[in-house]
Short mmCIF file of C-alpha atoms in Angstrom, two decimals:
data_model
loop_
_atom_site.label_atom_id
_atom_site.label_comp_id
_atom_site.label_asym_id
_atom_site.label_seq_id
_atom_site.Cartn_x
_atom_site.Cartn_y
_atom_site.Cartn_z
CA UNK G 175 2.03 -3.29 -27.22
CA UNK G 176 -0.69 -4.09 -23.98
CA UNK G 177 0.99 -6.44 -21.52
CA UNK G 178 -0.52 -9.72 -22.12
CA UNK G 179 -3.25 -11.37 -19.56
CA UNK G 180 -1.81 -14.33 -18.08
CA UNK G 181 -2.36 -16.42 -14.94
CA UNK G 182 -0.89 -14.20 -11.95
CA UNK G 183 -0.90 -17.28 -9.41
CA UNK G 184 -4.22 -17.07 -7.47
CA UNK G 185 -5.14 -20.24 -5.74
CA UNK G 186 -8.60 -21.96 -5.59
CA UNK G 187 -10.92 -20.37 -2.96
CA UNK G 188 -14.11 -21.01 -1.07
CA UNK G 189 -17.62 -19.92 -2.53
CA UNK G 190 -18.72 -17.43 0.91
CA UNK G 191 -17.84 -14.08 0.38
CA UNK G 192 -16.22 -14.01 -3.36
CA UNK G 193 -16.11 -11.47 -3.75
CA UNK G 194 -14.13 -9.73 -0.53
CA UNK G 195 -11.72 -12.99 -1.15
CA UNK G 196 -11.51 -11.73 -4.97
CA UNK G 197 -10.74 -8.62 -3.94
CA UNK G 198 -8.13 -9.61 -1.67
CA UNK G 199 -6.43 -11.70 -3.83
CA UNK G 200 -6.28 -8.96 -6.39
CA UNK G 201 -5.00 -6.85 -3.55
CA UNK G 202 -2.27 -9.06 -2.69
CA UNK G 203 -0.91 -9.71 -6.33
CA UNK G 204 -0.67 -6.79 -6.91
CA UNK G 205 1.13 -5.62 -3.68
CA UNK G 206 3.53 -8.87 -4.74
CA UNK G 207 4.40 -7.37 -8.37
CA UNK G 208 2.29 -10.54 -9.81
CA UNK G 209 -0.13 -7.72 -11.30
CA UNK G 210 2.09 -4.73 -12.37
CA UNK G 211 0.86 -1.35 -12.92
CA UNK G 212 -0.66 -0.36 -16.10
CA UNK G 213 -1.53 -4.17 -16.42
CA UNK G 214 -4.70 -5.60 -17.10
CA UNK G 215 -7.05 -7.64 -14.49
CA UNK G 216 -8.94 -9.76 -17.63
CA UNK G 217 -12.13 -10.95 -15.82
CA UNK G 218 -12.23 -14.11 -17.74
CA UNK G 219 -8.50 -15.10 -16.86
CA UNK G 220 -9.29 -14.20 -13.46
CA UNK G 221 -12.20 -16.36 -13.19
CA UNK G 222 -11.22 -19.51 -15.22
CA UNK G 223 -8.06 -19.42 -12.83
CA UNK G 224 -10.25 -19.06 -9.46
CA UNK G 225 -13.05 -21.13 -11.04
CA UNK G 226 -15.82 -18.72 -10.70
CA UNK G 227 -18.02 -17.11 -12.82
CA UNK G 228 -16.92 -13.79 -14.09
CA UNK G 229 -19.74 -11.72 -12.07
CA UNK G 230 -17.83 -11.44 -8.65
CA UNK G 231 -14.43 -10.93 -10.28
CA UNK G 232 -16.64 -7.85 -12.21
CA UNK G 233 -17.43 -7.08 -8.60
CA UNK G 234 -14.30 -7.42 -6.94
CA UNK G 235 -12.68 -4.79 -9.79
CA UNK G 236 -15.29 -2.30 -8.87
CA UNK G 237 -14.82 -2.56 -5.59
CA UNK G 238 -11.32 -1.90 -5.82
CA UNK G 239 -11.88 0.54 -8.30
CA UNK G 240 -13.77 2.61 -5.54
CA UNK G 241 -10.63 1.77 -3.29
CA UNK G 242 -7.96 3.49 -5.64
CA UNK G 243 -6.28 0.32 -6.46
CA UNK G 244 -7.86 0.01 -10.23
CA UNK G 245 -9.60 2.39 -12.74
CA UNK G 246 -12.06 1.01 -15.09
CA UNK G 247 -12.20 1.75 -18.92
CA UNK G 248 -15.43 1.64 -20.36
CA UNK G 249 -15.36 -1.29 -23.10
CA UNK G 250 -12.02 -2.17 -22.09
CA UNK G 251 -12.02 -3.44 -18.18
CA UNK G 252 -9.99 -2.86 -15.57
CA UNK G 253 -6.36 -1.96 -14.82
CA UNK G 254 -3.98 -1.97 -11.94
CA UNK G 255 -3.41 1.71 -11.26
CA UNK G 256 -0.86 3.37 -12.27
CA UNK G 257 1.35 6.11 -10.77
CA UNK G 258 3.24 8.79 -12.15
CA UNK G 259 6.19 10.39 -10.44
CA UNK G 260 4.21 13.47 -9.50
CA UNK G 261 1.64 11.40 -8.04
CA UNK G 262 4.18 10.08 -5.38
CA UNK G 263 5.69 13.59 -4.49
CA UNK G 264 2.21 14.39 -3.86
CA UNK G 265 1.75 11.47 -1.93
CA UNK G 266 4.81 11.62 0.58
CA UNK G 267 4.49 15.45 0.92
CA UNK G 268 0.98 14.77 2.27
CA UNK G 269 2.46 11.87 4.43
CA UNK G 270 5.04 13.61 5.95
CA UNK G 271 2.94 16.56 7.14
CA UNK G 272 0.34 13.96 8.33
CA UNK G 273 2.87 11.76 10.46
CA UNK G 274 4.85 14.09 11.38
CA UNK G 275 1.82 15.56 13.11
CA UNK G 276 0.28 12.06 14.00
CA UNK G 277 3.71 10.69 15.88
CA UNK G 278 4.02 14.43 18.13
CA UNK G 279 0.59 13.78 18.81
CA UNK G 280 1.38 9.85 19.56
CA UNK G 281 4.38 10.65 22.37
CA UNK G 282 2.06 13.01 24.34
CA UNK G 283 -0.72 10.08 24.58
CA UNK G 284 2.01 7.77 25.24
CA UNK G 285 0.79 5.04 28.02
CA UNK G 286 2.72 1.90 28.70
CA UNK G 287 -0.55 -0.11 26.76
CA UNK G 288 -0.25 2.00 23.49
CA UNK G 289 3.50 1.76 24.04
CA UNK G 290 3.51 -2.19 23.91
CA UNK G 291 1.35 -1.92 21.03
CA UNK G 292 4.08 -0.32 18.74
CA UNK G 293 6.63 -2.35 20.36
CA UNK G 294 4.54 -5.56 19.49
CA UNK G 295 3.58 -4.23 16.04
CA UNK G 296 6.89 -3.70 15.02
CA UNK G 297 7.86 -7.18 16.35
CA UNK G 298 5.29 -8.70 13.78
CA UNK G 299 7.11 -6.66 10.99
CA UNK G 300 10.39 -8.51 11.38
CA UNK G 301 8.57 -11.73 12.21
CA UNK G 302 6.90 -10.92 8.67
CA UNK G 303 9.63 -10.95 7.65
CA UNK G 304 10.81 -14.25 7.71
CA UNK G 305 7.09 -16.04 6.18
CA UNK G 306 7.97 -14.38 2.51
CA UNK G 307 4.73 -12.97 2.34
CA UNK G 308 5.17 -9.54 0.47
CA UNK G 309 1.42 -8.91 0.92
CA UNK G 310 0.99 -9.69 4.56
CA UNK G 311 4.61 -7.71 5.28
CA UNK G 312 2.75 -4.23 2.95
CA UNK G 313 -0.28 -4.55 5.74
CA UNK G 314 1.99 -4.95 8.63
CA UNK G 315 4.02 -1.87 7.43
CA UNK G 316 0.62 -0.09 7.03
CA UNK G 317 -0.58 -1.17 10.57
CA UNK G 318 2.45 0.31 12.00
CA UNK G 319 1.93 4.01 10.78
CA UNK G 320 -1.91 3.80 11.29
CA UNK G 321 -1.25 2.49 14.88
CA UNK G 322 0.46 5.57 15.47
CA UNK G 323 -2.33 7.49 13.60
CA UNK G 324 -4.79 5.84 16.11
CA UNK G 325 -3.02 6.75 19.13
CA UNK G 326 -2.58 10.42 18.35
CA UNK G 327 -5.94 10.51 19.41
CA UNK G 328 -7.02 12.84 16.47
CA UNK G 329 -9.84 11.12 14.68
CA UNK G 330 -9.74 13.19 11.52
CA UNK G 331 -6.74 13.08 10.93
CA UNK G 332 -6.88 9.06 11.08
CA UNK G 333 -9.64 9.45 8.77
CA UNK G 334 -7.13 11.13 6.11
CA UNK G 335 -4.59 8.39 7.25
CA UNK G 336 -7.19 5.95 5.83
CA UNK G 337 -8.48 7.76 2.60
CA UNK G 338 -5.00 7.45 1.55
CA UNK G 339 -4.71 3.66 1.95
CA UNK G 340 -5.44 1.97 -0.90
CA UNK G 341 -2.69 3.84 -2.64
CA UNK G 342 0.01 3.70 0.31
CA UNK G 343 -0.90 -0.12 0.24
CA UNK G 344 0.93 -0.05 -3.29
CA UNK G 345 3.34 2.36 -2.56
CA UNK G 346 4.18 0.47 0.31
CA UNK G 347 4.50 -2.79 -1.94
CA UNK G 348 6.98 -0.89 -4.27
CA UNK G 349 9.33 -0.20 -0.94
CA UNK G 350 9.99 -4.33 -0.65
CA UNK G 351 11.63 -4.14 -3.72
CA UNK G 352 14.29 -1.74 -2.56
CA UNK G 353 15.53 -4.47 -0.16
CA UNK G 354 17.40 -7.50 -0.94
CA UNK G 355 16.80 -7.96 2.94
CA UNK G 356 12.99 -7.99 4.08
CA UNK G 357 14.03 -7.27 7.60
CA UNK G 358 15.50 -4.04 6.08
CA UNK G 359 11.70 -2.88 6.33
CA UNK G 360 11.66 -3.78 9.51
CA UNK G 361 14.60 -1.90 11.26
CA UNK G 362 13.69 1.43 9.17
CA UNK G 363 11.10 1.89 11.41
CA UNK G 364 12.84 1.39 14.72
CA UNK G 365 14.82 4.83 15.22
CA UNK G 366 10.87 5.94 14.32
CA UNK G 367 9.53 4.35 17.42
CA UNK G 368 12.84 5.19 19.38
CA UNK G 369 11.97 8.76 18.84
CA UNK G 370 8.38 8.47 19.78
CA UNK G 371 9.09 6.67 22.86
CA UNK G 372 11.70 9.54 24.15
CA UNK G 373 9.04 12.21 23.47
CA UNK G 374 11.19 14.81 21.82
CA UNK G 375 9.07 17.03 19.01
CA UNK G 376 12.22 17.49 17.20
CA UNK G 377 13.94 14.42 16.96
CA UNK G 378 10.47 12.85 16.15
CA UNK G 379 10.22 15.14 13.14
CA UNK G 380 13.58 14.29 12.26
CA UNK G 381 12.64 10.75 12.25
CA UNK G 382 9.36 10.71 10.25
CA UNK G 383 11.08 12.71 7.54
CA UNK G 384 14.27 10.92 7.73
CA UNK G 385 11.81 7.31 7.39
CA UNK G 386 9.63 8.53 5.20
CA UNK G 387 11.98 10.53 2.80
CA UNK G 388 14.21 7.79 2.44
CA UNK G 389 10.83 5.44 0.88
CA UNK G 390 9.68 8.54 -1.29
CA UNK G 391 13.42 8.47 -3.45
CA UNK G 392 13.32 5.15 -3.62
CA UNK G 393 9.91 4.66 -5.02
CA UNK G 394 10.19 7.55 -6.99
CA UNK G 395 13.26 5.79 -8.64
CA UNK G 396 11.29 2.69 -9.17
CA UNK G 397 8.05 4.49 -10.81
CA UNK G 398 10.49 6.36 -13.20
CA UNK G 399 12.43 3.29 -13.94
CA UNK G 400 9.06 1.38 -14.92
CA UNK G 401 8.83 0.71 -18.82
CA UNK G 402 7.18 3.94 -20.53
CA UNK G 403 4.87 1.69 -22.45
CA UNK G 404 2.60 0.72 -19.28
CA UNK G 405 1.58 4.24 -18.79
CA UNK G 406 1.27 4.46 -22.68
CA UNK G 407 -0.54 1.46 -23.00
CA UNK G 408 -3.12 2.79 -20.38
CA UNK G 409 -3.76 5.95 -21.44
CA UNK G 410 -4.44 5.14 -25.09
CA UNK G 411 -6.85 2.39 -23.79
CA UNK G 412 -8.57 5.47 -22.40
CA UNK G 413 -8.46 7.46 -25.14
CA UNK G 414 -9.69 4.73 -27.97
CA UNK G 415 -13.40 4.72 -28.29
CA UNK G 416 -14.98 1.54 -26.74
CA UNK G 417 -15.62 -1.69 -28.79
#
């Protein structure tokens, strides 16, 4: 049985841009768990609930369709990505050779502006955490590790940083549900900055793989805990011939 379209809390919005405010408000509910993987983003629901027509919603899913975030299914729509437990192996092994690379980099270019910058960035991450905004606390968290990315000074490896963000964005979004305690996110990344700050190769390695390890069994627990008929669901949408 599909999961059923149904309101997923999307307030009224302004008529400039719709379609970069559609897309963010898809973004965000599905970062919050309002749209769950495997589920379906019905363009009509989507636009009787905004109170638009159903052409920038149709735009909206294809641009996040280019992001990652959905995949489209011809005479059937689109649907919130889903992720199989390989996928996120493949995923955190990738991460962990990129930041582990990104934060040696980071403590070499260390200056006392880039320094305040991490200091300040993970400040807004525990302020975040106290507005109970899922979404904005997922785009903190991904500030944070880009920040890093940015200061290494490597500009192609920021650019793989980035091609991976659409689906870190809602890997990252899975990770708030392992804490009862939102500031949780928050203090997982301080021995990370600790470690940059003090320079040492080794210890920062340590560090990203301790951070980032811990996130990759956790979310790996939570995709193989999800209900096998999502993934079902999907793939026999994609397998049926259009209507």
């Amino acid at each position: 049985m599909r999961l059923a379209s149904k309101p997923v809390g999307l307030p009224a919005i302004a008529s400039q841009d719709l379609v970069s405010q559609i897309a963010r408000m898809l973004t965000d509910a599905v970062v919050a768990g309002r749209l769950v993987p495997g589920a379906k983003v019905a363009e009509a629901v989507i636009a009787r609930e905004l109170g638009v027509s159903r052409a920038p919603v149709r735009e909206a899913g294809r641009l996040l369709e280019s992001q990652g975030l959905l995949v489209a299914i011809p005479g059937r729509g689109f649907f919130v990505r889903t992720h199989k437990p390989a996928d996120i192996d493949d995923l955190y092994d990738l991460r962990i050779c990129i930041e582990k690379h990104a934060a040696i980099l980071a403590a070499r270019n260390l200056t006392p502006e880039n320094r305040t910058a991490l200091r300040r960035q993970l400040a807004v991450l525990y302020e975040t955490a106290d507005t109970n905004d899922p979404a904005r606390q997922v785009e903190e968290d991904y500030r944070f590790h880009r920040l890093i990315c940015e200061i290494s000074g490597n500009r192609r490896l920021l650019k793989l940083f980035d091609d991976l963000a659409s689906e870190m964005r809602i890997v990252i979004g899975l990770i708030g549900r392992l804490y009862d305690d939102p500031h949780r996110i928050a203090q997982t990344h301080g021995p990370l900055l600790v470690a940059i700050e003090n320079g040492d190769a080794e210890q920062i390695g340590a560090s990203v793989e301790y951070h980032l390890n811990d996130a990759w069994r956790g979310v790996a627990g939570l995709v193989r805990g999800l209900p096998a008929h999502v993934a079902a669901d999907l793939e026999q949408d994609k397998t049926e011939p259009s209507a």
